Amino acid sequence: MIIRLIALLGMVLALSGCARAHHTETPLPVGTTVHSMAFGGLERSYRVHIPAGLTAPAPLVVMLHGAFGDGQQAENSYGWDQLADSAKFVVAYPDGVGHTWNAHGCCGTAEQENIDDVGFITAMVGEVSTSLPIDAARVYATGISNGGIMTYALACNSGIFAAIGPDAATQLDPCTAPHPTSVIHIHGTDDRLVPYNGGQGASTVNGPPVADVNAFWRKVNQCGPPDVTVKGPVTTSTAACADRRSVVLITIAGGRHQWPGGTTFLERFGTTQHALNATQTIWQFFATHPMPG
């Protein structure tokens, strides 16, 4: 009797193992799909791009458009799909209300109507994770301008992001209870909309100097003194922090309000936008900074 029970148990374990193997081999939908969800009394929308050959569990990058943009524009402009196809991660492109995000200090319709964008983006990540095998330790947020400012609001108010990658942005959220988060920030010194040295820009943004934001997150993450390297117009300040986090500031001398390597009209002015590729640089940082523990 005991022998038969042991044999039966072995068969059950073998079958459950086969079921798990079969699940991980199930083909996932490939390409970009459009989704909607009810949140905060509104119908919110987002796009998800899934590469072929995705293995589980997979990283997720949330890409936030700037003011006056949307998820489709961000998908078409910054090269995240192409990189996701080769590096095998998922990208989500949510849409802001009135083409804006409520980043707790700007901008437009979303701020005026006090839209809960932290809640929406967090809920969107949860919804994506229910339908795809997302690695909860490798969820990241990046964005440009208003979208980049929004990534700081996420790091301040949501604990699900292992790292953020704002570009041409600043922090406007008071951030009284920040979550330790790895940060890579890219900014041009000639940005007139979100000035590198802080103050009122040629927009509604009036924030602190980028260096002060960098110092804030070095303190939050218990970092050591930064190492600084210079290569042409690009200066990189890298601080190693507790729990293997990092805080990096990449300054582009003469850089304007742009996504370096992007293809929007903002990148048509000046040559410094070719000094680095923001998408590749941010992904390389994300890939080496999962959630500790």
PDB file of C-alpha atoms in Angstrom:
ATOM      1  CA  MET A   1       0.000   0.000   0.000  1.00  0.00           C
ATOM      2  CA  ILE A   2       2.783   2.420   0.962  1.00  0.00           C
ATOM      3  CA  ILE A   3       4.648   1.668  -2.273  1.00  0.00           C
ATOM      4  CA  ARG A   4       1.528   2.392  -4.318  1.00  0.00           C
ATOM      5  CA  LEU A   5       1.002   5.703  -2.471  1.00  0.00           C
ATOM      6  CA  ILE A   6       4.607   6.713  -3.157  1.00  0.00           C
ATOM      7  CA  ALA A   7       4.200   5.859  -6.831  1.00  0.00           C
ATOM      8  CA  LEU A   8       0.948   7.839  -7.018  1.00  0.00           C
ATOM      9  CA  LEU A   9       2.574  10.843  -5.343  1.00  0.00           C
ATOM     10  CA  GLY A  10       5.459  10.667  -7.821  1.00  0.00           C
ATOM     11  CA  MET A  11       3.024  10.658 -10.734  1.00  0.00           C
ATOM     12  CA  VAL A  12       1.155  13.708  -9.366  1.00  0.00           C
ATOM     13  CA  LEU A  13       4.407  15.634  -8.930  1.00  0.00           C
ATOM     14  CA  ALA A  14       5.548  14.685 -12.416  1.00  0.00           C
ATOM     15  CA  LEU A  15       2.272  15.829 -13.950  1.00  0.00           C
ATOM     16  CA  SER A  16       2.312  19.115 -12.042  1.00  0.00           C
ATOM     17  CA  GLY A  17       5.855  19.678 -13.254  1.00  0.00           C
ATOM     18  CA  CYS A  18       4.760  19.070 -16.833  1.00  0.00           C
ATOM     19  CA  ALA A  19       1.890  21.504 -16.382  1.00  0.00           C
ATOM     20  CA  ARG A  20       4.256  24.213 -15.180  1.00  0.00           C
ATOM     21  CA  ALA A  21       6.626  23.578 -18.092  1.00  0.00           C
ATOM     22  CA  HIS A  22       3.743  23.682 -20.534  1.00  0.00           C
ATOM     23  CA  HIS A  23       2.565  27.029 -19.075  1.00  0.00           C
ATOM     24  CA  THR A  24       5.926  28.711 -19.544  1.00  0.00           C
ATOM     25  CA  GLU A  25       6.074  27.499 -23.130  1.00  0.00           C
ATOM     26  CA  THR A  26       2.634  28.785 -24.074  1.00  0.00           C
ATOM     27  CA  PRO A  27       3.062  31.356 -26.870  1.00  0.00           C
ATOM     28  CA  LEU A  28       2.295  34.918 -25.779  1.00  0.00           C
ATOM     29  CA  PRO A  29       0.567  37.461 -28.021  1.00  0.00           C
ATOM     30  CA  VAL A  30       3.247  39.286 -29.990  1.00  0.00           C
ATOM     31  CA  GLY A  31       3.272  42.938 -31.003  1.00  0.00           C
ATOM     32  CA  THR A  32       1.268  45.892 -29.698  1.00  0.00           C
ATOM     33  CA  THR A  33      -2.256  45.682 -28.335  1.00  0.00           C
ATOM     34  CA  VAL A  34      -4.530  48.457 -27.063  1.00  0.00           C
ATOM     35  CA  HIS A  35      -6.345  48.145 -23.737  1.00  0.00           C
ATOM     36  CA  SER A  36      -8.740  50.131 -21.581  1.00  0.00           C
ATOM     37  CA  MET A  37      -9.638  49.975 -17.908  1.00  0.00           C
ATOM     38  CA  ALA A  38     -12.003  51.808 -15.597  1.00  0.00           C
ATOM     39  CA  PHE A  39     -10.193  53.766 -12.927  1.00  0.00           C
ATOM     40  CA  GLY A  40     -11.168  56.753 -10.801  1.00  0.00           C
ATOM     41  CA  GLY A  41     -14.503  57.130 -12.573  1.00  0.00           C
ATOM     42  CA  LEU A  42     -12.772  57.393 -15.962  1.00  0.00           C
ATOM     43  CA  GLU A  43     -12.075  55.044 -18.834  1.00  0.00           C
ATOM     44  CA  ARG A  44      -8.266  54.967 -19.085  1.00  0.00           C
ATOM     45  CA  SER A  45      -6.285  53.519 -21.984  1.00  0.00           C
ATOM     46  CA  TYR A  46      -2.836  52.067 -22.548  1.00  0.00           C
ATOM     47  CA  ARG A  47      -0.825  50.110 -25.096  1.00  0.00           C
ATOM     48  CA  VAL A  48       1.312  47.021 -24.432  1.00  0.00           C
ATOM     49  CA  HIS A  49       4.139  45.783 -26.647  1.00  0.00           C
ATOM     50  CA  ILE A  50       5.189  42.134 -26.309  1.00  0.00           C
ATOM     51  CA  PRO A  51       8.250  40.805 -28.155  1.00  0.00           C
ATOM     52  CA  ALA A  52       8.435  37.410 -29.804  1.00  0.00           C
ATOM     53  CA  GLY A  53      10.288  34.779 -27.782  1.00  0.00           C
ATOM     54  CA  LEU A  54       9.496  36.371 -24.411  1.00  0.00           C
ATOM     55  CA  THR A  55      10.555  34.202 -21.490  1.00  0.00           C
ATOM     56  CA  ALA A  56       8.967  34.295 -18.060  1.00  0.00           C
ATOM     57  CA  PRO A  57       9.179  36.100 -15.800  1.00  0.00           C
ATOM     58  CA  ALA A  58       9.805  39.220 -17.883  1.00  0.00           C
ATOM     59  CA  PRO A  59      10.746  42.816 -17.042  1.00  0.00           C
ATOM     60  CA  LEU A  60       8.186  45.575 -17.620  1.00  0.00           C
ATOM     61  CA  VAL A  61       9.064  49.134 -18.669  1.00  0.00           C
ATOM     62  CA  VAL A  62       6.367  51.813 -18.356  1.00  0.00           C
ATOM     63  CA  MET A  63       7.075  54.625 -20.855  1.00  0.00           C
ATOM     64  CA  LEU A  64       5.312  57.931 -20.073  1.00  0.00           C
ATOM     65  CA  HIS A  65       4.774  60.462 -22.858  1.00  0.00           C
ATOM     66  CA  GLY A  66       5.357  64.176 -22.409  1.00  0.00           C
ATOM     67  CA  ALA A  67       2.664  66.860 -22.310  1.00  0.00           C
ATOM     68  CA  PHE A  68       0.663  67.007 -25.559  1.00  0.00           C
ATOM     69  CA  GLY A  69       1.784  63.476 -26.440  1.00  0.00           C
ATOM     70  CA  ASP A  70       0.119  60.103 -25.966  1.00  0.00           C
ATOM     71  CA  GLY A  71       1.040  56.455 -25.717  1.00  0.00           C
ATOM     72  CA  GLN A  72       1.072  55.866 -29.468  1.00  0.00           C
ATOM     73  CA  GLN A  73       3.302  58.887 -30.046  1.00  0.00           C
ATOM     74  CA  ALA A  74       5.719  57.676 -27.361  1.00  0.00           C
ATOM     75  CA  GLU A  75       5.756  54.201 -28.889  1.00  0.00           C
ATOM     76  CA  ASN A  76       6.559  55.638 -32.333  1.00  0.00           C
ATOM     77  CA  SER A  77       9.159  58.183 -31.200  1.00  0.00           C
ATOM     78  CA  TYR A  78      11.668  56.685 -28.767  1.00  0.00           C
ATOM     79  CA  GLY A  79      12.604  53.207 -29.994  1.00  0.00           C
ATOM     80  CA  TRP A  80      11.456  51.174 -27.007  1.00  0.00           C
ATOM     81  CA  ASP A  81       9.662  48.517 -29.089  1.00  0.00           C
ATOM     82  CA  GLN A  82      12.758  47.741 -31.133  1.00  0.00           C
ATOM     83  CA  LEU A  83      14.908  47.412 -28.011  1.00  0.00           C
ATOM     84  CA  ALA A  84      12.258  45.300 -26.263  1.00  0.00           C
ATOM     85  CA  ASP A  85      12.186  42.942 -29.250  1.00  0.00           C
ATOM     86  CA  SER A  86      15.917  42.280 -28.945  1.00  0.00           C
ATOM     87  CA  ALA A  87      16.318  42.407 -25.142  1.00  0.00           C
ATOM     88  CA  LYS A  88      13.017  40.554 -24.449  1.00  0.00           C
ATOM     89  CA  PHE A  89      11.013  42.753 -22.111  1.00  0.00           C
ATOM     90  CA  VAL A  90       7.475  44.162 -22.122  1.00  0.00           C
ATOM     91  CA  VAL A  91       6.701  47.861 -22.642  1.00  0.00           C
ATOM     92  CA  ALA A  92       3.511  49.631 -21.539  1.00  0.00           C
ATOM     93  CA  TYR A  93       2.510  53.040 -22.917  1.00  0.00           C
ATOM     94  CA  PRO A  94      -0.325  54.585 -20.879  1.00  0.00           C
ATOM     95  CA  ASP A  95      -2.302  57.639 -22.008  1.00  0.00           C
ATOM     96  CA  GLY A  96      -2.594  60.694 -19.791  1.00  0.00           C
ATOM     97  CA  VAL A  97      -5.857  62.615 -19.351  1.00  0.00           C
ATOM     98  CA  GLY A  98      -5.868  65.536 -21.769  1.00  0.00           C
ATOM     99  CA  HIS A  99      -2.431  64.360 -22.959  1.00  0.00           C
ATOM    100  CA  THR A 100      -0.979  65.248 -19.538  1.00  0.00           C
ATOM    101  CA  TRP A 101      -0.006  63.669 -16.209  1.00  0.00           C
ATOM    102  CA  ASN A 102      -0.785  64.903 -12.717  1.00  0.00           C
ATOM    103  CA  ALA A 103       2.791  64.907 -11.458  1.00  0.00           C
ATOM    104  CA  HIS A 104       1.887  66.773  -8.261  1.00  0.00           C
ATOM    105  CA  GLY A 105       3.068  70.159  -9.457  1.00  0.00           C
ATOM    106  CA  CYS A 106       2.181  70.084 -13.162  1.00  0.00           C
ATOM    107  CA  CYS A 107       0.679  69.729 -15.759  1.00  0.00           C
ATOM    108  CA  GLY A 108      -2.425  70.828 -17.643  1.00  0.00           C
ATOM    109  CA  THR A 109      -5.761  69.032 -17.461  1.00  0.00           C
ATOM    110  CA  ALA A 110      -4.516  66.160 -15.318  1.00  0.00           C
ATOM    111  CA  GLU A 111      -3.268  68.484 -12.584  1.00  0.00           C
ATOM    112  CA  GLN A 112      -6.262  70.833 -12.810  1.00  0.00           C
ATOM    113  CA  GLU A 113      -8.685  67.930 -12.377  1.00  0.00           C
ATOM    114  CA  ASN A 114      -6.517  66.262  -9.711  1.00  0.00           C
ATOM    115  CA  ILE A 115      -6.368  62.997 -11.650  1.00  0.00           C
ATOM    116  CA  ASP A 116      -4.958  60.089  -9.643  1.00  0.00           C
ATOM    117  CA  ASP A 117      -2.271  59.093 -12.123  1.00  0.00           C
ATOM    118  CA  VAL A 118      -0.114  57.363  -9.504  1.00  0.00           C
ATOM    119  CA  GLY A 119      -3.082  55.131  -8.756  1.00  0.00           C
ATOM    120  CA  PHE A 120      -3.889  54.556 -12.425  1.00  0.00           C
ATOM    121  CA  ILE A 121      -0.341  53.641 -13.456  1.00  0.00           C
ATOM    122  CA  THR A 122       0.043  51.359 -10.440  1.00  0.00           C
ATOM    123  CA  ALA A 123      -3.274  49.672 -11.269  1.00  0.00           C
ATOM    124  CA  MET A 124      -2.256  49.344 -14.933  1.00  0.00           C
ATOM    125  CA  VAL A 125       0.921  47.519 -13.898  1.00  0.00           C
ATOM    126  CA  GLY A 126      -1.242  45.196 -11.821  1.00  0.00           C
ATOM    127  CA  GLU A 127      -3.581  44.535 -14.744  1.00  0.00           C
ATOM    128  CA  VAL A 128      -0.685  43.841 -17.135  1.00  0.00           C
ATOM    129  CA  SER A 129       0.818  41.502 -14.550  1.00  0.00           C
ATOM    130  CA  THR A 130      -2.373  39.449 -14.346  1.00  0.00           C
ATOM    131  CA  SER A 131      -2.283  38.656 -18.060  1.00  0.00           C
ATOM    132  CA  LEU A 132       1.488  38.389 -18.587  1.00  0.00           C
ATOM    133  CA  PRO A 133       4.252  36.747 -16.539  1.00  0.00           C
ATOM    134  CA  ILE A 134       5.835  39.980 -15.274  1.00  0.00           C
ATOM    135  CA  ASP A 135       8.727  39.862 -12.818  1.00  0.00           C
ATOM    136  CA  ALA A 136       7.629  42.049  -9.894  1.00  0.00           C
ATOM    137  CA  ALA A 137      11.280  42.740  -9.068  1.00  0.00           C
ATOM    138  CA  ARG A 138      11.911  44.230 -12.528  1.00  0.00           C
ATOM    139  CA  VAL A 139       9.219  46.865 -13.046  1.00  0.00           C
ATOM    140  CA  TYR A 140      10.516  50.256 -14.215  1.00  0.00           C
ATOM    141  CA  ALA A 141       9.190  53.673 -15.241  1.00  0.00           C
ATOM    142  CA  THR A 142      10.686  56.171 -17.646  1.00  0.00           C
ATOM    143  CA  GLY A 143       9.402  59.295 -19.377  1.00  0.00           C
ATOM    144  CA  ILE A 144      10.158  62.643 -20.945  1.00  0.00           C
ATOM    145  CA  SER A 145       9.233  66.110 -19.624  1.00  0.00           C
ATOM    146  CA  ASN A 146       5.817  65.867 -17.907  1.00  0.00           C
ATOM    147  CA  GLY A 147       6.185  62.078 -18.175  1.00  0.00           C
ATOM    148  CA  GLY A 148       9.621  62.228 -16.567  1.00  0.00           C
ATOM    149  CA  ILE A 149       8.277  64.417 -13.763  1.00  0.00           C
ATOM    150  CA  MET A 150       5.575  61.787 -13.309  1.00  0.00           C
ATOM    151  CA  THR A 151       8.203  59.075 -12.756  1.00  0.00           C
ATOM    152  CA  TYR A 152       9.404  60.998  -9.700  1.00  0.00           C
ATOM    153  CA  ALA A 153       5.822  61.113  -8.402  1.00  0.00           C
ATOM    154  CA  LEU A 154       5.686  57.341  -8.842  1.00  0.00           C
ATOM    155  CA  ALA A 155       8.943  56.831  -6.935  1.00  0.00           C
ATOM    156  CA  CYS A 156       7.637  59.075  -4.156  1.00  0.00           C
ATOM    157  CA  ASN A 157       4.211  57.462  -3.828  1.00  0.00           C
ATOM    158  CA  SER A 158       4.325  53.895  -5.204  1.00  0.00           C
ATOM    159  CA  GLY A 159       6.680  51.194  -4.033  1.00  0.00           C
ATOM    160  CA  ILE A 160       6.422  48.895  -7.058  1.00  0.00           C
ATOM    161  CA  PHE A 161       9.165  50.417  -9.241  1.00  0.00           C
ATOM    162  CA  ALA A 162      12.721  49.135  -8.945  1.00  0.00           C
ATOM    163  CA  ALA A 163      14.126  52.114 -10.864  1.00  0.00           C
ATOM    164  CA  ILE A 164      13.023  55.215 -12.736  1.00  0.00           C
ATOM    165  CA  GLY A 165      14.565  56.954 -15.757  1.00  0.00           C
ATOM    166  CA  PRO A 166      13.351  60.561 -16.158  1.00  0.00           C
ATOM    167  CA  ASP A 167      14.571  62.677 -19.073  1.00  0.00           C
ATOM    168  CA  ALA A 168      14.284  66.476 -19.400  1.00  0.00           C
ATOM    169  CA  ALA A 169      12.370  66.513 -16.123  1.00  0.00           C
ATOM    170  CA  THR A 170      12.514  67.530 -12.487  1.00  0.00           C
ATOM    171  CA  GLN A 171      10.819  66.597  -9.227  1.00  0.00           C
ATOM    172  CA  LEU A 172       7.795  68.635  -8.160  1.00  0.00           C
ATOM    173  CA  ASP A 173       6.201  66.163  -5.738  1.00  0.00           C
ATOM    174  CA  PRO A 174       6.930  67.122  -2.085  1.00  0.00           C
ATOM    175  CA  CYS A 175       7.975  63.483  -1.607  1.00  0.00           C
ATOM    176  CA  THR A 176       7.615  63.382   2.159  1.00  0.00           C
ATOM    177  CA  ALA A 177       7.851  59.586   2.318  1.00  0.00           C
ATOM    178  CA  PRO A 178       9.972  58.486  -0.683  1.00  0.00           C
ATOM    179  CA  HIS A 179      10.526  54.851  -1.559  1.00  0.00           C
ATOM    180  CA  PRO A 180      14.200  53.923  -2.052  1.00  0.00           C
ATOM    181  CA  THR A 181      14.469  53.658  -5.837  1.00  0.00           C
ATOM    182  CA  SER A 182      17.365  53.551  -8.267  1.00  0.00           C
ATOM    183  CA  VAL A 183      17.384  56.647 -10.484  1.00  0.00           C
ATOM    184  CA  ILE A 184      18.987  57.521 -13.822  1.00  0.00           C
ATOM    185  CA  HIS A 185      18.231  61.092 -14.896  1.00  0.00           C
ATOM    186  CA  ILE A 186      19.208  62.572 -18.295  1.00  0.00           C
ATOM    187  CA  HIS A 187      19.121  66.336 -18.818  1.00  0.00           C
ATOM    188  CA  GLY A 188      20.517  68.966 -21.191  1.00  0.00           C
ATOM    189  CA  THR A 189      22.024  72.181 -19.855  1.00  0.00           C
ATOM    190  CA  ASP A 190      20.190  74.293 -22.463  1.00  0.00           C
ATOM    191  CA  ASP A 191      16.714  72.973 -21.644  1.00  0.00           C
ATOM    192  CA  ARG A 192      14.447  76.052 -21.614  1.00  0.00           C
ATOM    193  CA  LEU A 193      11.208  74.259 -20.676  1.00  0.00           C
ATOM    194  CA  VAL A 194      12.583  72.466 -17.611  1.00  0.00           C
ATOM    195  CA  PRO A 195      15.719  74.459 -16.757  1.00  0.00           C
ATOM    196  CA  TYR A 196      18.726  72.441 -15.625  1.00  0.00           C
ATOM    197  CA  ASN A 197      19.478  75.001 -12.911  1.00  0.00           C
ATOM    198  CA  GLY A 198      15.885  75.170 -11.720  1.00  0.00           C
ATOM    199  CA  GLY A 199      13.410  78.021 -11.605  1.00  0.00           C
ATOM    200  CA  GLN A 200      10.657  79.066 -13.966  1.00  0.00           C
ATOM    201  CA  GLY A 201      11.012  77.603 -17.441  1.00  0.00           C
ATOM    202  CA  ALA A 202       9.354  78.603 -20.680  1.00  0.00           C
ATOM    203  CA  SER A 203       6.387  76.495 -19.563  1.00  0.00           C
ATOM    204  CA  THR A 204       4.413  75.988 -16.353  1.00  0.00           C
ATOM    205  CA  VAL A 205       7.293  74.085 -14.703  1.00  0.00           C
ATOM    206  CA  ASN A 206       9.050  75.846 -11.831  1.00  0.00           C
ATOM    207  CA  GLY A 207      11.192  73.316 -10.026  1.00  0.00           C
ATOM    208  CA  PRO A 208      14.446  72.803  -8.160  1.00  0.00           C
ATOM    209  CA  PRO A 209      17.847  72.469  -9.832  1.00  0.00           C
ATOM    210  CA  VAL A 210      18.538  69.030 -11.238  1.00  0.00           C
ATOM    211  CA  ALA A 211      21.580  68.748  -8.972  1.00  0.00           C
ATOM    212  CA  ASP A 212      19.341  69.197  -5.910  1.00  0.00           C
ATOM    213  CA  VAL A 213      16.996  66.441  -7.090  1.00  0.00           C
ATOM    214  CA  ASN A 214      20.003  64.178  -7.608  1.00  0.00           C
ATOM    215  CA  ALA A 215      21.273  64.955  -4.096  1.00  0.00           C
ATOM    216  CA  PHE A 216      17.814  64.230  -2.647  1.00  0.00           C
ATOM    217  CA  TRP A 217      17.726  60.723  -4.124  1.00  0.00           C
ATOM    218  CA  ARG A 218      21.326  60.021  -3.128  1.00  0.00           C
ATOM    219  CA  LYS A 219      20.245  60.735   0.441  1.00  0.00           C
ATOM    220  CA  VAL A 220      17.081  58.631   0.150  1.00  0.00           C
ATOM    221  CA  ASN A 221      19.093  55.685  -1.190  1.00  0.00           C
ATOM    222  CA  GLN A 222      21.985  56.074   1.289  1.00  0.00           C
ATOM    223  CA  CYS A 223      24.585  56.558  -1.431  1.00  0.00           C
ATOM    224  CA  GLY A 224      28.285  57.201  -1.252  1.00  0.00           C
ATOM    225  CA  PRO A 225      30.007  60.131  -2.991  1.00  0.00           C
ATOM    226  CA  PRO A 226      29.447  60.044  -6.762  1.00  0.00           C
ATOM    227  CA  ASP A 227      32.116  59.212  -9.309  1.00  0.00           C
ATOM    228  CA  VAL A 228      32.172  61.639 -12.234  1.00  0.00           C
ATOM    229  CA  THR A 229      33.282  60.890 -15.794  1.00  0.00           C
ATOM    230  CA  VAL A 230      33.316  63.175 -18.826  1.00  0.00           C
ATOM    231  CA  LYS A 231      33.109  62.051 -22.448  1.00  0.00           C
ATOM    232  CA  GLY A 232      32.674  64.852 -24.946  1.00  0.00           C
ATOM    233  CA  PRO A 233      29.518  66.805 -24.054  1.00  0.00           C
ATOM    234  CA  VAL A 234      28.306  64.061 -21.669  1.00  0.00           C
ATOM    235  CA  THR A 235      29.103  64.188 -17.953  1.00  0.00           C
ATOM    236  CA  THR A 236      28.013  61.172 -15.903  1.00  0.00           C
ATOM    237  CA  SER A 237      27.754  61.232 -12.110  1.00  0.00           C
ATOM    238  CA  THR A 238      27.321  57.738 -10.618  1.00  0.00           C
ATOM    239  CA  ALA A 239      26.673  57.051  -6.943  1.00  0.00           C
ATOM    240  CA  ALA A 240      26.634  53.541  -5.488  1.00  0.00           C
ATOM    241  CA  CYS A 241      23.996  53.153  -2.797  1.00  0.00           C
ATOM    242  CA  ALA A 242      22.689  50.767  -0.168  1.00  0.00           C
ATOM    243  CA  ASP A 243      21.131  47.461  -1.308  1.00  0.00           C
ATOM    244  CA  ARG A 244      22.948  47.708  -4.664  1.00  0.00           C
ATOM    245  CA  ARG A 245      20.878  50.650  -5.819  1.00  0.00           C
ATOM    246  CA  SER A 246      22.419  53.487  -7.832  1.00  0.00           C
ATOM    247  CA  VAL A 247      21.678  57.133  -8.524  1.00  0.00           C
ATOM    248  CA  VAL A 248      23.014  58.431 -11.847  1.00  0.00           C
ATOM    249  CA  LEU A 249      22.848  61.888 -13.389  1.00  0.00           C
ATOM    250  CA  ILE A 250      23.777  62.289 -17.058  1.00  0.00           C
ATOM    251  CA  THR A 251      24.282  65.910 -18.081  1.00  0.00           C
ATOM    252  CA  ILE A 252      24.517  66.819 -21.770  1.00  0.00           C
ATOM    253  CA  ALA A 253      26.303  70.138 -22.342  1.00  0.00           C
ATOM    254  CA  GLY A 254      24.227  72.215 -24.768  1.00  0.00           C
ATOM    255  CA  GLY A 255      21.422  69.645 -24.749  1.00  0.00           C
ATOM    256  CA  ARG A 256      17.900  70.983 -25.149  1.00  0.00           C
ATOM    257  CA  HIS A 257      14.462  69.708 -24.173  1.00  0.00           C
ATOM    258  CA  GLN A 258      14.864  66.405 -26.021  1.00  0.00           C
ATOM    259  CA  TRP A 259      14.913  62.627 -25.785  1.00  0.00           C
ATOM    260  CA  PRO A 260      18.467  61.901 -27.021  1.00  0.00           C
ATOM    261  CA  GLY A 261      18.178  59.494 -29.926  1.00  0.00           C
ATOM    262  CA  GLY A 262      14.451  60.181 -30.369  1.00  0.00           C
ATOM    263  CA  THR A 263      12.663  61.131 -33.572  1.00  0.00           C
ATOM    264  CA  THR A 264      10.237  63.919 -32.594  1.00  0.00           C
ATOM    265  CA  PHE A 265      10.490  67.542 -33.750  1.00  0.00           C
ATOM    266  CA  LEU A 266      12.340  68.303 -30.490  1.00  0.00           C
ATOM    267  CA  GLU A 267      15.316  66.279 -31.699  1.00  0.00           C
ATOM    268  CA  ARG A 268      15.688  68.285 -34.910  1.00  0.00           C
ATOM    269  CA  PHE A 269      17.373  71.159 -33.114  1.00  0.00           C
ATOM    270  CA  GLY A 270      21.093  70.881 -32.363  1.00  0.00           C
ATOM    271  CA  THR A 271      23.474  67.951 -32.636  1.00  0.00           C
ATOM    272  CA  THR A 272      23.921  67.088 -28.962  1.00  0.00           C
ATOM    273  CA  GLN A 273      20.910  64.792 -29.024  1.00  0.00           C
ATOM    274  CA  HIS A 274      23.170  62.257 -30.770  1.00  0.00           C
ATOM    275  CA  ALA A 275      25.676  62.301 -27.875  1.00  0.00           C
ATOM    276  CA  LEU A 276      23.958  59.204 -26.470  1.00  0.00           C
ATOM    277  CA  ASN A 277      20.863  57.090 -27.005  1.00  0.00           C
ATOM    278  CA  ALA A 278      18.576  57.642 -24.022  1.00  0.00           C
ATOM    279  CA  THR A 279      16.543  54.477 -24.591  1.00  0.00           C
ATOM    280  CA  GLN A 280      19.567  52.190 -24.675  1.00  0.00           C
ATOM    281  CA  THR A 281      21.237  54.012 -21.781  1.00  0.00           C
ATOM    282  CA  ILE A 282      18.165  53.845 -19.544  1.00  0.00           C
ATOM    283  CA  TRP A 283      17.497  50.190 -20.369  1.00  0.00           C
ATOM    284  CA  GLN A 284      21.090  49.194 -19.577  1.00  0.00           C
ATOM    285  CA  PHE A 285      20.629  50.852 -16.176  1.00  0.00           C
ATOM    286  CA  PHE A 286      17.256  49.180 -15.597  1.00  0.00           C
ATOM    287  CA  ALA A 287      18.593  45.755 -16.569  1.00  0.00           C
ATOM    288  CA  THR A 288      21.230  45.893 -13.825  1.00  0.00           C
ATOM    289  CA  HIS A 289      18.984  47.324 -11.100  1.00  0.00           C
ATOM    290  CA  PRO A 290      16.202  44.960 -10.053  1.00  0.00           C
ATOM    291  CA  MET A 291      14.316  45.431  -6.806  1.00  0.00           C
ATOM    292  CA  PRO A 292      16.643  44.359  -3.968  1.00  0.00           C
ATOM    293  CA  GLY A 293      15.717  41.159  -2.174  1.00  0.00           C
TER     294      GLY A 293
END
